[in-house]
Coordinates of C-alpha atoms in Angstrom, one line a residue:
Chain E
M217 CA 0.0 0.0 0.0
P218 CA 1.3 3.5 -0.8
T219 CA 2.2 5.6 2.1
A220 CA 2.7 9.3 2.7
V221 CA 6.2 10.7 2.2
I222 CA 8.0 12.9 4.6
A223 CA 8.1 16.7 4.0
A224 CA 11.7 16.7 2.9
T225 CA 11.1 14.0 0.2
R226 CA 8.0 15.8 -0.9
A227 CA 10.0 19.0 -1.4
E228 CA 12.7 17.2 -3.4
I229 CA 10.1 15.6 -5.7
R230 CA 8.5 19.0 -6.2
D231 CA 12.0 20.4 -7.1
L232 CA 12.2 17.7 -9.8
L233 CA 8.8 18.5 -11.2
R234 CA 9.6 22.2 -11.1
D235 CA 13.0 21.9 -12.8
Y236 CA 11.6 19.8 -15.5
A237 CA 8.9 22.4 -16.3
Y238 CA 11.4 25.3 -16.2
A239 CA 13.8 23.4 -18.5
L240 CA 11.1 23.0 -21.1
D241 CA 9.8 26.6 -20.7
R242 CA 13.3 27.9 -21.2
K243 CA 13.8 25.7 -24.2
Q244 CA 16.7 23.8 -22.6
L245 CA 15.6 20.8 -24.6
S246 CA 18.9 19.1 -24.5
T247 CA 18.6 18.6 -20.8
W248 CA 15.3 16.9 -21.1
P249 CA 16.6 13.3 -21.1
S250 CA 18.6 14.0 -17.9
F251 CA 15.4 14.1 -15.9
F252 CA 14.8 10.4 -16.6
A253 CA 16.3 7.2 -15.1
E254 CA 18.4 4.7 -17.1
Q255 CA 15.3 2.5 -17.6
C256 CA 12.4 4.8 -18.4
S257 CA 9.4 5.7 -20.5
Y258 CA 7.7 8.8 -21.5
R259 CA 4.2 8.9 -23.0
I260 CA 1.7 11.5 -23.9
T261 CA -1.9 10.2 -24.1
T262 CA -5.4 11.5 -23.4
R263 CA -7.8 10.8 -20.6
E264 CA -10.2 9.3 -23.0
N265 CA -7.6 6.9 -24.5
L266 CA -6.6 5.8 -20.9
E267 CA -10.2 5.3 -19.7
R268 CA -11.1 3.2 -22.8
G269 CA -7.9 1.3 -22.5
F270 CA -6.7 2.3 -26.0
P271 CA -3.0 1.9 -26.4
L272 CA -2.7 5.0 -28.6
S273 CA -0.1 7.5 -27.7
I274 CA 0.5 11.0 -29.0
M275 CA 4.2 10.7 -28.2
L276 CA 6.0 7.6 -26.9
C277 CA 9.5 7.0 -25.9
S278 CA 10.0 3.6 -24.3
N279 CA 13.7 4.0 -23.4
R280 CA 16.4 6.6 -22.9
A281 CA 17.8 6.5 -26.4
M282 CA 14.4 7.4 -27.8
L283 CA 14.4 10.5 -25.6
F284 CA 17.7 11.6 -27.1
D285 CA 16.4 10.9 -30.6
R286 CA 13.4 13.0 -29.9
V287 CA 15.5 15.9 -28.8
E288 CA 17.8 15.6 -31.8
G289 CA 14.8 15.3 -34.2
T290 CA 13.1 18.4 -32.7
E291 CA 16.3 20.5 -32.8
K292 CA 17.4 19.5 -36.3
A293 CA 14.2 18.9 -38.2
N294 CA 12.8 22.3 -37.3
I295 CA 9.7 21.6 -39.2
Y296 CA 7.4 23.3 -36.7
E297 CA 6.7 27.0 -36.2
P298 CA 8.9 28.1 -33.3
H299 CA 7.1 28.6 -30.0
F300 CA 7.5 28.6 -26.2
Y301 CA 5.7 26.9 -23.4
R302 CA 4.7 28.1 -20.0
H303 CA 3.8 25.4 -17.5
I304 CA 1.8 26.0 -14.4
L305 CA 1.7 23.1 -12.0
S306 CA -0.9 22.4 -9.4
E307 CA -0.2 20.7 -6.0
S308 CA 1.1 17.2 -6.3
D309 CA -0.3 14.0 -4.7
I310 CA 2.8 12.1 -3.7
R311 CA 2.9 8.6 -2.4
A312 CA 5.6 6.0 -1.7
Q313 CA 5.3 2.4 -2.8
P314 CA 6.9 -0.2 -0.5
S315 CA 9.5 -0.7 -3.3
E316 CA 10.8 2.8 -2.6
L317 CA 9.3 3.9 -5.9
I318 CA 7.5 7.3 -5.5
E319 CA 4.3 7.9 -7.3
A320 CA 3.3 11.5 -8.0
C321 CA 0.2 12.9 -9.7
T322 CA 0.3 16.6 -10.6
G323 CA -2.3 18.7 -12.5
F324 CA -0.9 21.1 -15.0
L325 CA -1.8 23.7 -17.5
C326 CA 0.4 24.7 -20.4
V327 CA 0.3 27.9 -22.4
R328 CA 1.8 28.1 -25.9
I329 CA 3.4 31.3 -27.0
M330 CA 4.2 31.8 -30.7
L331 CA 6.9 34.1 -32.0
T332 CA 4.1 36.5 -33.1
G333 CA 3.3 36.8 -29.4
E334 CA 0.0 34.9 -29.7
M335 CA -0.8 33.0 -26.4
T336 CA -3.0 30.0 -26.4
L337 CA -4.2 27.7 -23.6
F338 CA -2.5 24.8 -25.3
A339 CA -3.0 21.8 -23.0
C340 CA -4.0 20.8 -19.5
G341 CA -4.1 17.5 -17.7
E342 CA -2.2 15.4 -15.2
Y343 CA 1.3 14.2 -15.0
R344 CA 1.3 10.6 -13.6
D345 CA 4.9 9.8 -12.6
E346 CA 6.9 7.0 -11.2
I347 CA 10.0 8.4 -9.6
V348 CA 13.1 6.6 -8.4
R349 CA 16.4 7.5 -6.6
E350 CA 19.4 6.9 -8.9
N351 CA 22.9 8.3 -8.5
E352 CA 21.7 10.4 -5.6
R353 CA 19.1 12.2 -7.7
W354 CA 15.3 11.7 -8.1
L355 CA 14.5 10.8 -11.7
F356 CA 11.5 9.8 -13.7
R357 CA 11.2 6.0 -14.2
S358 CA 8.0 6.8 -16.2
R359 CA 6.2 10.0 -16.9
T360 CA 2.7 9.7 -18.5
V361 CA 1.1 13.0 -19.6
V362 CA -2.6 12.5 -19.5
L363 CA -4.2 15.3 -21.5
D364 CA -7.7 16.4 -20.5
S365 CA -8.6 17.1 -24.1
S366 CA -8.5 14.7 -27.0
K367 CA -8.5 17.5 -29.5
I368 CA -4.8 17.9 -29.9
D369 CA -2.6 19.8 -32.2
T370 CA -1.5 16.8 -34.4
L371 CA 2.1 18.0 -34.1
I372 CA 3.3 18.3 -30.5
A373 CA 6.9 19.0 -31.4
I374 CA 8.3 19.7 -27.9
P375 CA 7.6 17.3 -25.1
L376 CA 5.2 18.5 -22.4
Chain C
M298 CA -6.9 37.6 16.1
P299 CA -5.9 35.0 13.5
T300 CA -2.5 33.5 13.9
A301 CA -0.1 31.7 11.6
V302 CA -0.4 27.9 11.5
I303 CA 2.5 25.5 11.8
A304 CA 4.0 23.9 8.6
A305 CA 2.5 20.5 9.3
T306 CA -1.1 21.9 9.6
R307 CA -0.5 24.0 6.5
A308 CA 0.5 20.9 4.6
E309 CA -2.6 19.1 5.8
I310 CA -4.9 21.9 4.7
R311 CA -3.2 22.0 1.3
D312 CA -3.9 18.3 1.0
L313 CA -7.6 18.9 1.6
L314 CA -7.7 21.7 -1.0
R315 CA -5.8 19.5 -3.5
D316 CA -7.9 16.4 -3.0
Y317 CA -11.1 18.4 -3.4
A318 CA -9.9 19.8 -6.7
Y319 CA -8.7 16.4 -8.0
A320 CA -12.0 14.8 -7.0
L321 CA -13.9 17.3 -9.1
D322 CA -11.4 17.1 -12.0
R323 CA -11.7 13.3 -12.1
K324 CA -15.5 13.6 -11.9
Q325 CA -15.7 11.7 -8.6
L326 CA -18.7 13.8 -7.8
S327 CA -20.2 11.4 -5.3
T328 CA -17.2 12.0 -3.0
W329 CA -17.9 15.8 -3.0
P330 CA -20.0 15.9 0.2
S331 CA -17.3 14.0 2.1
F332 CA -15.1 17.1 2.0
F333 CA -17.6 19.0 4.2
A334 CA -18.2 19.0 8.0
E335 CA -21.5 17.9 9.5
Q336 CA -22.6 21.5 9.8
C337 CA -21.6 23.2 6.6
S338 CA -22.3 25.5 3.7
Y339 CA -21.2 25.9 0.1
R340 CA -21.8 28.9 -2.0
I341 CA -20.7 30.2 -5.4
T342 CA -21.0 34.0 -5.7
T343 CA -19.1 36.8 -7.5
R344 CA -16.7 39.4 -6.3
E345 CA -19.1 42.1 -7.3
N346 CA -22.0 40.6 -5.4
L347 CA -19.9 40.2 -2.3
E348 CA -18.5 43.8 -2.5
R349 CA -22.0 45.3 -2.9
G350 CA -23.4 43.1 -0.2
F351 CA -25.9 41.4 -2.5
P352 CA -27.2 38.1 -1.1
L353 CA -27.4 36.5 -4.5
S354 CA -25.7 33.2 -5.0
I355 CA -25.0 31.2 -8.2
M356 CA -25.1 28.0 -6.2
L357 CA -26.0 27.6 -2.5
C358 CA -26.1 24.6 -0.3
S359 CA -26.6 25.6 3.4
N360 CA -26.4 22.1 4.8
R361 CA -25.0 18.7 4.0
A362 CA -28.3 17.2 2.7
M363 CA -28.3 19.9 0.1
L364 CA -24.8 18.8 -1.0
F365 CA -26.1 15.2 -1.6
D366 CA -29.2 16.5 -3.4
R367 CA -26.9 18.5 -5.7
V368 CA -24.8 15.5 -6.5
E369 CA -27.9 13.4 -7.2
G370 CA -29.4 16.1 -9.3
T371 CA -26.3 16.5 -11.4
E372 CA -25.8 12.8 -11.9
K373 CA -29.4 12.0 -12.7
A374 CA -30.8 15.0 -14.5
N375 CA -27.9 15.0 -17.0
I376 CA -29.3 18.1 -18.6
Y377 CA -26.0 19.7 -19.3
E378 CA -23.5 19.0 -22.0
P379 CA -20.9 16.7 -20.5
H380 CA -17.6 18.3 -19.6
F381 CA -14.5 18.1 -17.4
Y382 CA -12.8 20.7 -15.2
R383 CA -9.1 21.3 -14.6
H384 CA -8.4 23.3 -11.4
I385 CA -5.1 25.0 -10.9
L386 CA -4.7 26.4 -7.3
S387 CA -2.4 29.2 -6.3
E388 CA -0.6 29.4 -2.9
S389 CA -3.0 29.6 0.1
D390 CA -3.2 32.2 2.8
I391 CA -3.9 30.1 5.9
R392 CA -4.7 31.4 9.4
A393 CA -6.0 30.0 12.6
Q394 CA -8.7 31.6 14.6
P395 CA -8.5 31.3 18.4
S396 CA -11.6 28.9 18.2
E397 CA -9.3 26.4 16.3
L398 CA -11.2 27.2 13.1
I399 CA -8.8 27.5 10.2
E400 CA -9.4 30.2 7.6
A401 CA -7.9 29.7 4.2
C402 CA -8.0 31.8 1.1
T403 CA -6.8 30.3 -2.2
G404 CA -6.7 31.8 -5.7
F405 CA -7.8 29.4 -8.4
L406 CA -8.3 29.0 -12.1
C407 CA -10.6 26.5 -13.7
V408 CA -10.5 25.3 -17.3
R409 CA -13.5 23.6 -18.8
I410 CA -13.0 20.8 -21.3
M411 CA -15.9 19.7 -23.5
L412 CA -16.2 16.3 -25.0
T413 CA -15.4 17.9 -28.4
G414 CA -12.0 18.7 -26.8
E415 CA -12.7 22.4 -26.7
M416 CA -10.9 24.1 -23.8
T417 CA -12.1 27.3 -22.2
L418 CA -10.8 29.4 -19.4
F419 CA -14.0 28.9 -17.5
A420 CA -13.6 30.6 -14.2
C421 CA -11.1 32.2 -11.8
G422 CA -11.4 33.7 -8.4
E423 CA -10.8 32.8 -4.7
Y424 CA -11.8 30.0 -2.4
R425 CA -12.6 31.5 1.0
D426 CA -12.8 28.6 3.4
E427 CA -13.5 27.9 7.0
I428 CA -12.0 24.5 7.9
V429 CA -12.5 22.4 11.0
R430 CA -11.1 19.3 12.5
E431 CA -13.8 16.6 12.7
N432 CA -13.4 12.8 13.2
E433 CA -9.6 13.3 12.8
R434 CA -10.0 14.9 9.4
W435 CA -9.9 18.5 8.1
L436 CA -13.2 19.4 6.5
F437 CA -14.9 22.5 5.2
R438 CA -17.3 24.2 7.6
S439 CA -17.9 26.7 4.8
R440 CA -16.5 27.1 1.3
T441 CA -17.3 30.3 -0.6
V442 CA -16.3 30.4 -4.2
V443 CA -15.8 34.1 -5.1
L444 CA -15.7 34.4 -8.9
D445 CA -13.7 37.2 -10.4
S446 CA -16.1 37.6 -13.3
S447 CA -19.8 38.2 -13.0
K448 CA -20.4 37.0 -16.5
I449 CA -21.1 33.4 -15.7
D450 CA -22.5 30.5 -17.7
T451 CA -26.0 30.5 -16.3
L452 CA -25.7 26.8 -15.7
I453 CA -22.8 25.8 -13.5
A454 CA -23.8 22.1 -13.3
I455 CA -20.8 20.8 -11.4
P456 CA -19.6 22.5 -8.3
L457 CA -16.3 24.4 -8.5
Chain J
M77 CA 27.8 30.3 -5.5
P78 CA 24.1 30.2 -4.7
T79 CA 23.0 27.7 -2.2
A80 CA 19.7 26.1 -1.2
V81 CA 17.7 27.8 1.4
I82 CA 16.1 26.1 4.4
A83 CA 12.4 25.1 4.3
A84 CA 11.4 27.9 6.8
T85 CA 13.0 30.6 4.6
R86 CA 11.5 29.1 1.5
A87 CA 8.0 29.3 3.1
E88 CA 8.6 33.0 4.1
I89 CA 9.7 33.9 0.6
R90 CA 6.6 32.1 -0.8
D91 CA 4.5 34.2 1.6
L92 CA 6.0 37.4 0.1
L93 CA 5.3 36.2 -3.5
R94 CA 1.8 35.2 -2.5
D95 CA 0.9 38.3 -0.6
Y96 CA 2.2 40.5 -3.5
A97 CA -0.1 38.6 -6.0
Y98 CA -3.1 38.8 -3.8
A99 CA -2.6 42.5 -3.1
L100 CA -2.7 43.2 -6.9
D101 CA -5.6 40.8 -7.5
R102 CA -7.6 42.5 -4.8
K103 CA -6.7 45.9 -6.2
Q104 CA -4.9 47.0 -3.0
L105 CA -2.6 49.0 -5.2
S106 CA -1.6 51.5 -2.5
T107 CA 0.2 48.6 -0.6
W108 CA 2.3 47.8 -3.7
P109 CA 5.3 49.8 -2.8
S110 CA 5.4 48.3 0.7
F111 CA 6.6 45.0 -0.9
F112 CA 9.9 46.7 -2.0
A113 CA 13.1 47.5 -0.1
E114 CA 14.3 51.0 0.4
Q115 CA 16.7 50.6 -2.5
C116 CA 14.8 48.9 -5.2
S117 CA 13.8 48.5 -8.8
Y118 CA 10.8 47.1 -10.7
R119 CA 10.8 46.3 -14.4
I120 CA 8.5 44.7 -16.9
T121 CA 10.3 43.4 -20.0
T122 CA 10.0 40.5 -22.4
R123 CA 12.0 37.4 -22.9
E124 CA 13.0 38.5 -26.4
N125 CA 14.2 41.9 -25.1
L126 CA 16.2 40.2 -22.4
E127 CA 17.8 37.6 -24.7
R128 CA 18.8 40.2 -27.3
G129 CA 20.1 42.5 -24.6
F130 CA 17.8 45.3 -25.4
P131 CA 17.4 47.8 -22.6
L132 CA 13.7 48.4 -23.5
S133 CA 11.2 48.1 -20.6
I134 CA 7.4 48.1 -20.7
M135 CA 7.4 49.5 -17.2
L136 CA 10.4 50.7 -15.2
C137 CA 10.7 52.1 -11.7
S138 CA 14.2 52.4 -10.6
N139 CA 13.5 53.6 -7.0
R140 CA 10.8 53.6 -4.4
A141 CA 9.5 57.1 -5.2
M142 CA 8.8 56.0 -8.7
L143 CA 6.7 53.1 -7.3
F144 CA 4.6 55.6 -5.3
D145 CA 4.3 57.8 -8.4
R146 CA 3.1 54.9 -10.4
V147 CA 0.4 54.0 -7.9
E148 CA -0.8 57.6 -7.7
G149 CA -0.8 57.9 -11.5
T150 CA -2.8 54.8 -11.9
E151 CA -5.3 55.7 -9.2
K152 CA -5.8 59.3 -10.3
A153 CA -5.5 59.3 -14.0
N154 CA -8.0 56.5 -14.4
I155 CA -7.4 56.5 -18.1
Y156 CA -7.8 52.8 -18.5
E157 CA -10.8 50.6 -18.7
P158 CA -11.2 49.2 -15.2
H159 CA -10.2 45.6 -14.8
F160 CA -9.0 43.0 -12.3
Y161 CA -6.1 40.5 -12.4
R162 CA -5.9 37.0 -11.2
H163 CA -2.4 35.7 -10.8
I164 CA -1.5 32.0 -10.6
L165 CA 2.1 31.3 -9.5
S166 CA 4.1 28.2 -10.2
E167 CA 6.6 26.6 -7.9
S168 CA 9.6 28.9 -7.2
D169 CA 13.3 28.2 -7.6
I170 CA 14.8 29.9 -4.5
R171 CA 18.6 30.3 -3.9
A172 CA 20.7 32.2 -1.4
Q173 CA 23.7 34.2 -2.5
P174 CA 26.6 34.4 -0.1
S175 CA 25.7 38.1 0.5
E176 CA 22.4 36.9 2.1
L177 CA 20.5 38.1 -0.9
I178 CA 17.9 35.6 -2.0
E179 CA 17.2 35.0 -5.6
A180 CA 13.9 33.6 -6.6
C181 CA 12.5 32.7 -10.0
T182 CA 8.7 32.0 -10.3
G183 CA 6.6 31.2 -13.3
F184 CA 3.3 32.9 -13.4
L185 CA 0.1 33.3 -15.4
C186 CA -2.2 36.3 -15.2
V187 CA -5.8 36.5 -16.3
R188 CA -7.4 39.9 -16.9
I189 CA -11.1 40.3 -16.0
M190 CA -12.9 43.3 -17.4
L191 CA -16.0 44.8 -15.8
T192 CA -18.1 43.2 -18.6
G193 CA -16.9 39.9 -17.2
E194 CA -14.7 39.1 -20.1
M195 CA -11.7 37.0 -19.1
T196 CA -8.5 36.9 -21.1
L197 CA -5.2 35.1 -20.7
F198 CA -3.4 38.3 -20.3
A199 CA 0.2 37.5 -19.6
C200 CA 2.5 34.7 -18.6
G201 CA 6.2 34.6 -17.8
E202 CA 8.7 34.6 -15.0
Y203 CA 9.3 36.7 -12.0
R204 CA 13.0 37.1 -11.4
D205 CA 13.5 38.5 -8.0
E206 CA 16.2 39.6 -5.6
I207 CA 14.9 39.6 -2.1
V208 CA 16.5 41.1 1.0
R209 CA 15.8 41.1 4.7
E210 CA 15.0 44.6 5.9
N211 CA 13.3 45.7 9.1
E212 CA 12.5 42.0 9.9
R213 CA 10.6 41.6 6.6
W214 CA 11.5 40.0 3.3
L215 CA 11.3 42.6 0.6
F216 CA 12.0 42.9 -3.1
R217 CA 15.4 44.6 -3.9
S218 CA 14.5 44.1 -7.5
R219 CA 11.6 42.4 -9.3
T220 CA 11.9 41.8 -13.0
V221 CA 8.8 40.6 -14.8
V222 CA 9.9 38.7 -17.9
L223 CA 6.9 38.2 -20.2
D224 CA 6.9 35.2 -22.5
S225 CA 5.1 37.2 -25.2
S226 CA 6.3 40.4 -26.8
K227 CA 2.8 41.1 -28.0
I228 CA 1.7 43.2 -25.1
D229 CA -1.2 45.5 -24.6
T230 CA 0.6 48.8 -25.0
L231 CA -1.0 50.0 -21.9
I232 CA -0.2 47.9 -18.8
A233 CA -1.8 50.2 -16.3
I234 CA -1.6 48.0 -13.2
P235 CA 1.8 46.5 -12.3
L236 CA 2.0 42.7 -12.7

């Protein structure tokens, strides 16, 4: 059964979530894989997909090499109109599994800002995370981005 | 005079606020009354109403039975177009009254997501809460949702 | 080199950031200068300006007298269509400099609410703050509001 975590651990987990969001919002895309554990997965899906048990993903990286590929692709291909994100995170629900795996669930909202200055409420939903301690750092074993809306820009170029 | 609360109490109060928001965002509407004390009230009003001293409410439940009626009505009547909420909470201002009543004030923003996927900035404002300890849980004695905007969808089907 | 701050200091800094945002959202504009140290500056600029090293500011107060002038101008001139703000803050990155200066960086989103009730996603970006201890209070030595978008309402009447 999951148990509550102590305040110090909670603060450290929040630091991980915060640093991840700031890294994306500051377009430090090359640091993105460094937030993940050696064995990891990253997936963007929708609430509807998840509830209906559909395996569809909007983005899926099932290991660390795929994260690096993703970054490289995004930086080199440059096939999307340049834009910035601004993430706002809600309070997290953080629980520890007996295996010392930490589970965190965090509501978020993401604004997209185009170079023209146009701001759009781009995405909202929940981060569902499995977090592990590796090399004295907290890292994502898995991060699933569950979007509230299934009407998604077909091209999510930058990870959320 | 209200006084500051210790960090542990503050964290517990934030857990209550967070769990309430996630319950609504996950459409666990039947759990909604369980966040309230035996003697309780729930009200949605606007900043303008409050400042002018108008007694008008957009939604008002002045006891626990009315909360249950509200849930039942919403689930059975089904007269509204289905949608989801996503709440994002700001930092809370939390103070203790000498009577051990806790007062909390929390800015919020709520996005509404229709089944078509359409996302709208639906509401923002402040939660003004009176929170009590009952049966070893923190519960709302009163929760007043003060909306910033008085231009409201006439039908707020799901509580905020 | 900047170092981490203890949890108690972090909580106090967050209180400052929170109180500042609530003061603006509640239109308590006359209290705005009281959040700043004796020697202080306040600036609104854009990410693009900052990255290109442009000195342009959307709003600039380089001392405390200018803050008071700003408040007076806004309250008396009344040349703008009345509106309210609602700030939502993200988690802060808080670090201490050896000089006991605290540096904080905080993502934010600001909704603007007109008297007609119209709500707009008005601004988002980062607060970059230098915070000092003065007269037993934490106060802003400098607050730089870095907007994500450079497409700004030419008239930002109320500080962000």
